Amino acid sequence: MKYSESARIIKQERLASDVFSLWIEGRIAEEARPGQFIAVYTKDPSRLLPRPISICETEGRRLRIVYRIAGEGTRQLSGLREGDTVEVTGPLGNGFPAEVKGPVLLIGGGIGIPPMLFTAKSRNDNIIVLGYRDPELFLLRELSEYGRVHIAVERPQECGREGSEYIEGLLKEGIIESFTKGNVLDAIRENGLSAGSAFACGPAPMLRAVKEYCGVNGIEAWVSLEERMACGIGACLACVCGSRDIDPHSGVRNKRICAEGPVFKAEEVII
Amino acid sequence: MKERKLSVDIAGVTLKNPVMTASGTFGSGMEYSELMDINKLGAVVTKGVSLLPWEGNGTPRVAETSSGMLNAIGLQNPGIDTFIERDLEFLYKTIDKTDIPTRIIVNVCGKTEEEYVEVVRRLADTDADLLEINVSCPNVKEGAIAFGQDPGALSRITEKIKRAARQPIIMKLSPNVTNIALMARVCEEAGADAVSLINTITGMKIDIEKRRFVLSNKTGGLSGPAIKPVAVRMVYECAGAVRIPVIGMGGIASGEDAIEFMMAGARAVAVGMMNFRDHLITEKTVVSMIQYMERHDIRDINEITGCVR
Ligand SMILES: Cc1cc2nc3c(=O)[nH]c(=O)nc-3n(C[C@H](O)[C@H](O)[C@H](O)COP(=O)(O)OP(=O)(O)OC[C@H]3O[C@@H](n4cnc5c(N)ncnc54)[C@H](O)[C@@H]3O)c2cc1C
Ligand SMILES: Cc1cc2nc3c(=O)[nH]c(=O)nc-3n(C[C@H](O)[C@H](O)[C@H](O)COP(=O)(O)O)c2cc1C
Ligand code: FES
């Protein structure tokens, strides 16, 4: 069941210089599953399309999203405060499958990290790999409660010496299992990580690399894709991705990310 | 409370109220039926359907613009056979069989005259109440808009389709012409039972950071509140030029907007991209039209059609 509702804001906080965490209350939370998303609408009548945002976690009737300011819509969202309301529709799409061969590599790159928290909380066989562009390691401590965490940072030098001391500290404290300078694939290779399955969310080049790596190493992979959306519910055919086979719904070689996705079996889609 | 008459007549088919969905913004209602009641609508207009499956354009297919959007879906559809088996079957099962049921209007597209004619023939024995012929899609290379921008071609295709169709036909007009009233007249003379307008206005958006077109198709069709004044003006011009019913659309976001289109001359209206912003907007439009009628003590909605001249 999907709901369109005016959700009350419980809490808004900043996690990194351009990343915010927002808790809202409503019916959507109770039916949400890991990997699903919500459509967030701005209050600005000149910006009419939805902002699709992954569900980061839920607690009863409360739902959390973690988002990066990417433009005017997310900037306006970050200005909302406790007690304000926000129009949302969800839960949308299909999430990560529950029954898969474990252990599971949970791979999150950048703003693809948030849905991994919801996913990690739903399993107990997680090996978590997180890719950050700089040492602003949002959601890291929360994720570390649900599995061993390996992190990759593209530009660790950005915080200078302090940054490397911070990372040393995380290793000592046992918050992270390993640190790699580079991307998530570098971290997976460096630590020789293997698993039964992999769930990945992040930028397209990362997903492409994960798909290839898992294919070669016999790991079943699922990826969460992104595309511009309009209806968010599968009616307008804006948000398609190419598919290996003819899709039973579309009758052609593409699938709706908002309806059949955003999570797909990696081998079935063209990334 | 007095009886208020909301029903309207399009080519002998009675709609319980003047509000329909605009083609391509509502699928066949399947997805929306989870969030709203399609039995509240005058008619459901389905996404354009062609003879064989069409893949559509590459992505990005949509872009947000000020109070509107550009789309270049490219008429992706599963083809008429799947459409009849699945989509029409869904509508048949979902629509209550009351006195005036929600009507089914099938939007038809094609690359050649023959393709349009064949699709229309296959719809003859189905539950479709009316056919809307899309000769105005700006997002496909062949067919579609080419028929809608040339009076001779428009006249010929209208005649051919009219001859082949069992249901009344509505010709959907393009705003991307110099004189839209002339196009409406051409359709009427060639036998069309109604005209609907406007389809989207061709537009373009460039990403100046990446020095690239935002849409993979480069151009797309502009819709939404941004185009409403253009649409109202065009409905007014067409309604003044033909006797057949005019169906108005372009940026409708409320009952008040719908009333405005009717005053300009529309017999019925369609809500398009605003369905994306609010999945319940069509139902709400009907409710606020009734409130308007009560406020102004209007007995019959047909009274306001073309009342501003
Ligand atoms: C399934 C899915 C899940 C997502 N989950 C998250 C998340 O958890 N956290 C997060 O920070 N971001 C997430 N995104 C990306 C997020 O939707 C965009 O960053 C956001 O829409 C940008 O809006 P804006 O108004 O700030 O930017 P603008 O550039 O002003 O937006 C203009 C238009 O483009 C669309 N748009 C821009 N970027 C994207 C994008 N990457 N994907 C889809 N549409 C886009 C907007 O929705 C809007 O319609 C997700 C995207 C998808 C498809
Ligand atoms: C995403 C999208 C898809 C559309 N697909 C079709 C279509 O298949 N056939 C058609 O005749 N018109 C199509 N249209 C045009 C609409 O039916 C309508 O004429 C136009 O969008 C103006 O109305 P609006 O401003 O309320 O959206 C489409 C519009 C949008 C936004
Ligand atoms: S956004 Fe409309 S089909 Fe996905």
XYZ file of C-alpha atoms and ligand atoms in Angstrom:
668
model
C 0.000 0.000 0.000
C 1.273 3.480 -0.893
C 0.345 6.669 0.884
C 0.426 10.333 -0.132
C 0.644 12.335 3.036
C 1.628 15.533 4.685
C 4.211 14.254 7.140
C 5.223 16.075 10.296
C 8.896 16.730 10.773
C 10.260 15.283 13.995
C 13.913 16.199 13.667
C 16.290 17.744 11.154
C 20.039 17.685 11.719
C 23.218 18.224 9.747
C 25.519 15.188 9.445
C 28.207 16.669 7.204
C 28.748 20.019 5.492
C 26.144 19.240 2.818
C 24.396 16.127 4.215
C 21.253 16.277 6.344
C 19.222 13.747 8.306
C 15.471 14.179 8.504
C 12.969 12.219 10.615
C 9.300 12.412 9.620
C 6.186 10.799 11.043
C 3.388 9.077 9.147
C 1.942 5.889 7.771
C 4.660 5.233 5.203
C 7.156 4.085 7.854
C 5.077 1.119 8.923
C 5.136 -0.515 5.501
C 8.602 0.458 4.318
C 11.226 -2.135 3.467
C 14.996 -1.707 3.008
C 15.893 -0.324 -0.415
C 12.553 1.401 -1.006
C 12.297 5.169 -1.391
C 9.867 8.033 -0.951
C 8.973 10.921 -3.248
C 9.508 14.236 -1.496
C 7.739 17.341 -2.830
C 8.914 20.907 -2.350
C 6.599 23.640 -1.108
C 7.693 25.787 -4.031
C 4.943 25.870 -6.708
C 7.528 26.444 -9.411
C 9.233 23.089 -8.626
C 6.677 20.418 -9.241
C 8.523 17.143 -9.722
C 9.276 14.758 -6.868
C 12.705 14.378 -5.252
C 13.176 10.618 -4.867
C 15.039 9.838 -1.617
C 15.878 6.403 -0.182
C 14.520 5.367 3.173
C 17.452 5.329 5.591
C 15.653 3.604 8.486
C 12.326 3.457 10.300
C 11.168 3.229 13.904
C 7.464 2.543 14.285
C 5.676 5.411 12.559
C 8.883 7.363 12.128
C 10.922 7.368 8.971
C 14.366 8.779 8.347
C 15.954 10.058 5.167
C 19.540 11.219 4.780
C 20.164 13.488 1.825
C 22.812 15.635 0.230
C 22.098 19.151 -0.980
C 22.236 18.694 -4.732
C 20.175 21.678 -5.857
C 17.379 24.018 -4.930
C 14.837 21.355 -3.896
C 17.071 19.639 -1.374
C 18.309 23.044 -0.194
C 14.722 24.071 0.590
C 14.140 20.731 2.319
C 17.112 21.383 4.591
C 15.462 24.604 5.754
C 12.431 22.825 7.227
C 12.269 22.527 11.008
C 10.649 20.363 13.661
C 6.880 20.820 13.544
C 6.813 21.801 9.851
C 5.226 19.416 7.380
C 6.455 17.972 4.115
C 4.435 16.294 1.342
C 5.631 12.771 0.635
C 4.456 9.638 -1.186
C 5.653 6.137 -0.434
C 6.892 3.615 0.177
C 7.872 3.361 -3.491
C 9.590 0.677 -5.523
C 10.909 -2.690 -4.479
C 13.717 -3.046 -1.992
C 16.576 -5.487 -1.536
C 15.487 -9.137 -1.355
C 15.372 -10.722 2.107
C 16.194 -14.309 1.110
C 19.678 -14.390 -0.359
C 22.842 -16.398 0.077
C 24.926 -14.913 2.908
C 27.065 -13.340 4.042
C 26.065 -10.153 2.257
C 28.381 -7.385 1.173
C 26.554 -4.090 1.713
C 28.253 -1.566 -0.545
C 27.334 2.101 -0.257
C 29.048 4.883 -2.175
C 28.554 8.528 -1.149
C 24.902 9.427 -0.937
C 24.176 5.748 -1.712
C 25.130 4.958 1.891
C 21.820 5.884 3.636
C 19.672 2.926 2.400
C 22.426 0.579 3.633
C 21.582 1.420 7.246
C 17.987 0.165 6.859
C 19.314 -2.902 5.033
C 22.041 -3.600 7.619
C 19.493 -3.416 10.437
C 17.391 -6.100 8.757
C 20.188 -8.718 8.565
C 22.873 -10.243 10.774
C 25.390 -11.413 8.181
C 26.647 -8.057 6.935
C 30.061 -7.095 5.641
C 29.774 -3.361 5.140
C 31.870 -1.404 2.641
C 31.433 2.355 2.522
C 32.927 4.769 0.022
C 33.330 8.438 0.938
C 34.794 11.234 -1.148
C 36.291 13.052 1.861
C 36.731 12.336 5.580
C 33.216 13.518 6.497
C 32.165 9.991 7.407
C 28.400 10.400 7.857
C 26.391 7.415 9.221
C 29.601 5.470 9.887
C 29.163 4.950 13.632
C 25.522 3.923 13.210
C 26.401 1.378 10.539
C 29.255 -0.057 12.575
C 26.710 -1.459 15.034
C 25.399 -3.841 12.383
C 28.521 -5.470 10.966
C 32.213 -5.157 10.265
C 32.844 -1.948 8.333
C 35.505 -1.292 5.719
C 35.837 2.252 4.452
C 37.343 3.751 1.332
C 38.002 7.484 1.102
C 38.822 9.102 -2.257
C 40.486 12.221 -0.866
C 41.517 11.549 2.745
C 44.100 14.344 2.566
C 41.348 16.937 2.442
C 41.317 17.112 6.218
C 45.103 17.119 6.467
C 46.887 15.455 9.369
C 43.853 15.710 11.590
C 41.976 13.553 9.116
C 44.472 10.734 9.251
C 44.598 10.854 13.043
C 40.828 10.581 13.090
C 40.924 7.502 10.888
C 43.664 5.955 13.059
C 41.364 6.506 16.012
C 38.460 4.735 14.297
C 40.678 1.737 13.599
C 41.890 1.610 17.208
C 38.364 1.962 18.574
C 37.232 -0.899 16.339
C 34.638 1.245 14.563
C 36.179 0.305 11.249
C 37.894 -2.876 10.233
C 40.021 -1.328 7.504
C 40.747 1.919 5.707
C 41.632 2.207 2.020
C 42.557 5.305 0.060
C 40.461 4.978 -3.074
C 37.038 3.598 -3.875
C 34.905 0.732 -2.577
C 36.300 -1.700 -5.149
C 39.828 -0.903 -3.973
C 38.694 -1.684 -0.415
C 37.051 -4.962 -1.437
C 40.161 -6.072 -3.351
C 42.656 -4.911 -0.732
C 40.864 -6.878 1.979
C 40.062 -9.872 -0.206
C 36.411 -9.631 0.799
C 34.124 -12.351 -0.461
C 30.472 -13.100 0.174
C 27.444 -14.994 -1.076
C 25.649 -11.873 -2.252
C 26.159 -8.137 -2.629
C 23.778 -5.187 -2.349
C 25.066 -1.913 -3.781
C 23.882 1.672 -3.988
C 25.952 4.574 -5.293
C 27.055 6.334 -8.470
C 26.729 4.475 -11.783
C 30.484 3.893 -12.319
C 30.674 2.240 -8.894
C 27.661 0.037 -9.658
C 29.184 -0.959 -12.980
C 32.411 -1.976 -11.226
C 30.506 -3.917 -8.544
C 28.508 -5.735 -11.208
C 31.670 -6.729 -13.038
C 33.555 -7.773 -9.883
C 30.657 -9.858 -8.594
C 30.148 -11.459 -11.994
C 33.777 -12.598 -12.134
C 33.809 -13.771 -8.511
C 30.507 -15.637 -8.488
C 28.775 -13.256 -6.067
C 25.081 -12.618 -6.724
C 24.666 -8.846 -6.926
C 21.747 -6.456 -6.594
C 22.103 -2.774 -7.443
C 19.941 0.265 -6.695
C 19.635 2.589 -9.710
C 18.779 6.281 -10.099
C 16.964 8.177 -12.819
C 14.957 11.388 -13.194
C 11.357 10.763 -12.149
C 7.985 12.400 -12.725
C 5.102 10.266 -11.420
C 7.218 8.108 -9.086
C 4.656 5.283 -9.234
C 5.190 3.614 -12.593
C 2.696 5.447 -14.781
C 4.665 7.922 -16.909
C 7.679 5.872 -18.128
C 10.155 8.665 -17.365
C 12.532 6.657 -15.188
C 13.472 3.639 -17.261
C 16.741 1.727 -17.479
C 17.776 -0.725 -20.174
C 17.150 -4.406 -19.428
C 18.776 -7.571 -20.727
C 15.437 -9.219 -21.501
C 12.088 -7.948 -22.682
C 10.303 -6.716 -19.584
C 6.867 -8.266 -19.080
C 5.322 -4.939 -18.140
C 6.822 -2.624 -20.740
C 6.884 -5.177 -23.540
C 10.303 -3.772 -24.550
C 13.887 -3.908 -23.253
C 13.523 -1.499 -20.393
C 12.249 -1.403 -16.844
C 10.769 1.316 -14.651
C 13.179 2.206 -11.862
C 10.374 3.549 -9.656
C 8.229 0.436 -10.024
C 10.294 -2.661 -10.859
C 13.340 -1.066 -9.167
C 15.124 0.845 -7.834
C 16.795 -2.434 -6.817
C 17.535 -4.848 -9.643
C 19.503 -8.042 -10.013
C 22.693 -6.626 -11.542
C 22.847 -9.047 -14.471
C 19.325 -8.113 -15.587
C 19.929 -4.400 -16.185
C 22.218 -2.236 -18.255
C 24.011 0.226 -15.989
C -28.803 21.153 -1.453
C -29.927 21.495 -5.064
C -29.211 18.900 -7.741
C -26.194 19.990 -9.718
C -25.692 18.564 -13.175
C -22.054 17.789 -13.876
C -22.471 15.422 -16.781
C -21.359 16.467 -20.231
C -21.772 14.970 -23.671
C -18.900 14.265 -26.052
C -20.030 12.942 -29.431
C -22.985 11.076 -27.953
C -21.008 9.640 -25.031
C -22.062 10.976 -21.636
C -19.326 11.655 -19.077
C -20.433 11.775 -15.418
C -18.337 14.919 -15.000
C -16.056 16.935 -17.285
C -12.764 15.825 -15.696
C -10.519 13.364 -17.466
C -6.859 12.433 -17.296
C -4.461 13.688 -19.964
C -2.877 10.942 -22.018
C 0.546 9.772 -20.864
C 0.303 11.180 -17.364
C -1.900 8.448 -15.900
C -0.824 5.212 -17.598
C -4.014 3.180 -17.784
C -4.908 4.057 -14.213
C -3.470 0.860 -12.729
C -0.822 2.584 -10.645
C -3.053 5.485 -9.581
C -5.883 3.169 -8.508
C -3.776 2.276 -5.475
C -3.915 5.910 -4.314
C -7.284 7.211 -5.579
C -10.669 6.162 -6.934
C -10.773 6.247 -10.724
C -14.542 5.859 -10.604
C -14.691 9.528 -9.581
C -13.483 10.596 -13.027
C -15.476 11.510 -16.103
C -13.058 9.506 -18.217
C -9.659 7.867 -18.134
C -7.543 8.701 -21.169
C -4.839 6.093 -21.604
C -1.205 6.451 -22.669
C -0.672 6.498 -26.450
C -0.702 3.029 -27.981
C 0.729 1.962 -31.328
C 0.519 -1.228 -33.367
C 3.797 -2.786 -32.184
C 5.753 -2.131 -28.971
C 7.781 1.115 -29.006
C 10.984 1.459 -26.953
C 10.760 5.205 -26.502
C 13.725 7.589 -26.143
C 16.903 7.392 -24.077
C 17.144 8.921 -20.608
C 16.941 11.505 -19.136
C 13.403 11.656 -20.460
C 12.132 14.436 -18.178
C 13.389 17.719 -16.785
C 11.868 20.086 -14.296
C 11.256 23.648 -15.518
C 9.701 26.669 -13.822
C 6.111 25.632 -12.960
C 6.266 22.860 -15.489
C 8.334 20.139 -17.036
C 9.775 18.929 -20.300
C 9.198 15.352 -21.364
C 10.544 13.260 -24.181
C 9.247 9.814 -23.311
C 8.970 9.034 -27.014
C 5.626 7.229 -26.811
C 7.003 4.066 -25.246
C 4.189 1.517 -25.155
C 3.736 -2.260 -25.227
C 1.709 -2.318 -28.456
C -2.012 -2.715 -29.053
C -2.302 -6.449 -28.349
C -0.840 -6.307 -24.836
C -2.737 -3.072 -24.256
C -6.093 -4.671 -25.064
C -5.372 -7.810 -23.058
C -3.990 -6.130 -19.981
C -4.841 -2.436 -19.765
C -8.364 -2.468 -21.170
C -9.091 -5.586 -19.149
C -7.949 -3.775 -15.996
C -10.175 -0.780 -16.746
C -13.137 -3.013 -17.544
C -12.757 -4.804 -14.204
C -12.164 -1.628 -12.197
C -14.859 0.659 -13.547
C -18.219 0.379 -11.753
C -21.027 -0.479 -14.109
C -23.336 2.336 -13.090
C -25.681 4.563 -15.062
C -22.864 6.724 -16.285
C -19.647 4.785 -15.794
C -16.231 6.373 -16.008
C -15.515 6.346 -19.739
C -12.502 4.798 -21.396
C -10.743 6.931 -23.982
C -7.882 5.239 -25.788
C -5.124 7.479 -27.113
C -3.714 6.187 -30.415
C -0.371 6.935 -32.073
C 1.442 5.707 -35.149
C 4.175 6.353 -37.669
C 2.074 5.950 -40.807
C -1.582 6.411 -41.753
C -1.874 2.648 -42.093
C -0.598 2.087 -38.574
C -3.157 4.471 -37.040
C -5.910 2.810 -39.058
C -4.885 -0.678 -37.985
C -4.773 0.259 -34.281
C -8.182 1.875 -34.548
C -9.581 -1.256 -36.240
C -8.280 -3.499 -33.470
C -10.028 -1.326 -30.921
C -13.397 -1.736 -32.659
C -14.613 -4.650 -30.543
C -13.225 -3.441 -27.226
C -14.746 -1.486 -24.347
C -13.154 1.772 -25.470
C -15.856 4.466 -25.524
C -13.927 7.069 -27.499
C -10.618 7.239 -29.340
C -8.216 10.146 -29.062
C -5.851 10.385 -32.008
C -2.450 11.813 -31.147
C -1.198 13.653 -34.211
C 0.777 16.061 -32.092
C 3.516 14.299 -30.140
C 6.719 16.341 -30.524
C 8.979 13.536 -29.293
C 9.088 10.966 -32.056
C 10.919 11.308 -35.338
C 8.320 9.878 -37.699
C 4.569 10.310 -37.832
C 2.738 11.909 -34.958
C 3.392 15.635 -35.116
C 4.052 15.624 -38.862
C 0.347 14.833 -39.338
C -0.667 17.545 -36.911
C 1.282 20.415 -38.449
C 0.175 20.149 -42.053
C -3.505 20.865 -42.843
C -3.548 18.540 -45.875
C -2.021 15.597 -44.006
C -4.263 16.257 -41.004
C -7.367 16.242 -43.155
C -6.384 13.016 -44.919
C -5.526 11.086 -41.772
C -8.651 12.274 -39.974
C -10.819 11.053 -42.852
C -9.102 7.675 -43.021
C -9.313 7.094 -39.280
C -12.925 8.211 -39.134
C -13.801 5.689 -41.829
C -12.063 2.862 -39.958
C -13.204 3.682 -36.422
C -16.252 2.226 -34.710
C -16.009 4.728 -31.845
C -16.220 8.513 -32.170
C -12.812 10.095 -32.698
C -11.188 13.028 -30.940
C -8.267 14.596 -32.818
C -5.595 15.836 -30.411
C -4.089 19.067 -31.672
C -0.573 20.435 -31.449
C 0.087 23.953 -30.181
C 3.226 23.993 -32.334
C 1.409 25.592 -35.268
C 0.712 29.147 -36.416
C -3.060 28.859 -36.549
C -4.569 26.188 -34.326
C -8.166 27.195 -35.098
C -7.517 26.318 -38.730
C -6.354 22.843 -37.665
C -9.502 22.368 -35.583
C -11.635 23.337 -38.572
C -9.737 20.950 -40.844
C -10.476 18.112 -38.393
C -14.148 19.011 -38.167
C -14.512 19.123 -41.947
C -12.770 15.762 -42.282
C -15.278 14.147 -39.935
C -13.712 14.354 -36.452
C -16.238 14.099 -33.627
C -14.267 16.315 -31.252
C -10.875 17.966 -30.818
C -8.664 18.044 -27.747
C -5.876 20.507 -27.024
C -3.203 21.313 -26.237
C -0.504 18.734 -26.514
C 2.885 19.870 -25.217
C 4.822 22.860 -26.551
C 8.235 21.958 -27.951
C 11.024 23.186 -25.687
C 14.650 22.687 -24.732
C 16.839 22.884 -21.627
C 20.639 23.119 -21.501
C 22.852 22.233 -18.543
C 25.341 25.097 -18.566
C 27.739 23.394 -16.131
C 28.079 20.313 -18.326
C 27.486 22.142 -21.650
C 24.952 19.491 -22.576
C 21.290 19.153 -23.387
C 19.412 18.012 -20.302
C 17.160 15.625 -22.236
C 18.724 12.834 -24.211
C 16.333 13.712 -27.042
C 17.605 17.361 -26.941
C 14.043 18.718 -27.244
C 10.973 17.823 -25.223
C 7.359 18.828 -24.722
C 6.584 21.516 -22.161
C 3.556 20.959 -19.933
C 2.202 22.122 -16.599
C 0.922 25.416 -15.142
C 3.565 27.293 -17.166
C 1.620 26.632 -20.394
C -1.892 27.277 -19.097
C -2.418 30.791 -20.527
C -1.344 29.576 -23.971
C -3.719 26.630 -23.706
C -6.676 28.748 -22.565
C -6.136 31.113 -25.507
C -5.976 28.217 -27.969
C -9.106 26.551 -26.561
C -10.890 29.876 -26.942
C -9.793 30.192 -30.573
C -10.764 26.625 -31.485
C -14.113 26.754 -29.699
C -14.926 29.816 -31.758
C -14.007 28.047 -34.978
C -15.833 24.695 -34.743
C -19.179 23.244 -33.628
C -17.801 19.898 -32.435
C -16.858 19.670 -28.743
C -13.475 20.977 -27.624
C -11.645 19.226 -24.786
C -9.250 21.569 -22.995
C -5.988 20.837 -21.225
C -2.650 22.388 -20.394
C -1.558 23.074 -16.836
C -4.825 22.393 -15.035
C -4.104 22.211 -11.305
C -7.500 22.884 -9.699
C -11.253 23.103 -10.188
C -10.834 26.821 -10.802
C -8.445 26.129 -13.673
C -10.913 23.619 -15.125
C -13.717 26.212 -14.929
C -11.491 28.716 -16.735
C -10.987 26.274 -19.630
C -14.712 25.645 -19.807
C -15.465 29.349 -19.901
C -13.014 29.622 -22.793
C -15.120 27.058 -24.634
C -14.143 23.567 -23.457
C -16.874 20.951 -23.002
C -14.574 18.781 -20.911
C -11.058 19.082 -19.511
C -8.046 16.894 -18.839
C -5.503 17.080 -16.043
C -1.969 16.151 -17.072
C 1.362 16.650 -15.365
C -0.189 17.883 -12.111
C -1.096 14.234 -11.499
C 2.633 13.825 -10.803
C 2.661 16.522 -8.131
C -0.507 15.286 -6.447
C -1.772 11.805 -7.243
C -5.269 12.773 -6.057
C -5.540 15.967 -8.108
C -8.224 14.751 -10.539
C -10.589 13.784 -7.716
C -9.924 17.099 -5.989
C -10.603 18.970 -9.239
C -14.099 17.440 -9.442
C -14.820 18.383 -5.813
C -13.718 21.978 -6.232
C -15.746 22.325 -9.451
C -18.851 21.340 -7.483
C -17.961 23.894 -4.807
C -17.640 26.556 -7.496
C -21.083 25.626 -8.837
C -22.535 25.937 -5.356
C -20.878 29.271 -4.727
C -22.294 30.659 -7.957
C -25.540 28.670 -7.913
C -24.911 26.988 -11.238
C -27.383 24.169 -11.973
C -25.724 22.700 -15.013
C -22.005 22.818 -15.707
C -22.752 23.049 -19.430
C -24.017 26.602 -18.807
C -20.501 27.878 -18.382
C -18.999 26.343 -21.524
C -18.020 29.238 -23.753
C -19.757 31.786 -21.532
C -16.915 34.272 -21.954
C -16.784 35.563 -25.488
C 15.652 5.939 -6.141
C 16.467 7.133 -5.751
C 16.908 7.243 -4.446
C 17.659 8.362 -4.052
N 18.054 8.433 -2.748
C 18.736 9.504 -2.316
C 19.135 9.611 -0.941
O 18.862 8.733 -0.114
N 19.802 10.739 -0.583
C 20.110 11.738 -1.471
O 20.707 12.729 -1.065
N 19.759 11.655 -2.766
C 19.071 10.570 -3.218
N 18.701 10.499 -4.551
C 19.042 11.614 -5.434
C 18.044 12.764 -5.240
O 16.794 12.389 -5.781
C 18.507 14.064 -5.922
O 19.711 14.477 -5.362
C 17.474 15.174 -5.760
O 16.315 14.879 -6.507
C 18.017 16.526 -6.191
O 17.004 17.487 -6.094
P 17.359 19.052 -6.069
O 16.108 19.822 -6.158
O 18.193 19.356 -4.906
O 18.281 19.230 -7.350
P 17.917 19.872 -8.753
O 19.066 19.591 -9.628
O 17.467 21.281 -8.619
O 16.694 19.002 -9.224
C 16.053 19.253 -10.454
C 15.261 18.022 -10.847
O 16.128 16.940 -11.159
C 15.866 15.824 -10.330
N 17.143 15.199 -9.939
C 18.324 15.825 -9.723
N 19.270 14.924 -9.396
C 18.698 13.708 -9.421
C 19.147 12.376 -9.182
N 20.412 12.110 -8.856
N 18.273 11.362 -9.306
C 16.989 11.600 -9.633
N 16.495 12.837 -9.864
C 17.331 13.876 -9.762
C 15.130 16.388 -9.140
O 14.318 15.420 -8.516
C 14.327 17.497 -9.762
O 13.172 17.010 -10.394
C 17.977 9.385 -4.986
C 17.522 9.265 -6.299
C 16.796 8.173 -6.689
C 16.310 8.057 -8.101
C 5.074 12.549 -19.389
C 4.035 12.922 -20.409
C 3.638 11.976 -21.367
C 2.693 12.311 -22.329
N 2.295 11.354 -23.230
C 1.319 11.639 -24.138
C 0.823 10.633 -25.032
O 1.240 9.463 -24.991
N -0.137 10.982 -25.936
C -0.649 12.252 -25.985
O -1.518 12.506 -26.807
N -0.216 13.213 -25.134
C 0.751 12.941 -24.215
N 1.167 13.925 -23.332
C 0.577 15.275 -23.389
C -0.527 15.455 -22.345
O -1.580 14.540 -22.548
C -1.091 16.881 -22.348
O -1.630 17.157 -23.614
C -0.050 17.945 -22.037
O 0.875 17.475 -21.096
C -0.654 19.252 -21.519
O -1.366 19.064 -20.320
P -0.722 19.334 -18.852
O -0.049 20.663 -18.897
O -1.872 19.281 -17.896
O 0.254 18.229 -18.624
C 2.126 13.615 -22.356
C 2.521 14.545 -21.390
C 3.457 14.217 -20.412
C 3.845 15.257 -19.390
S 8.680 8.156 -12.602
Fe 6.933 7.713 -13.773
S 7.324 5.673 -14.339
Fe 8.904 6.057 -12.921
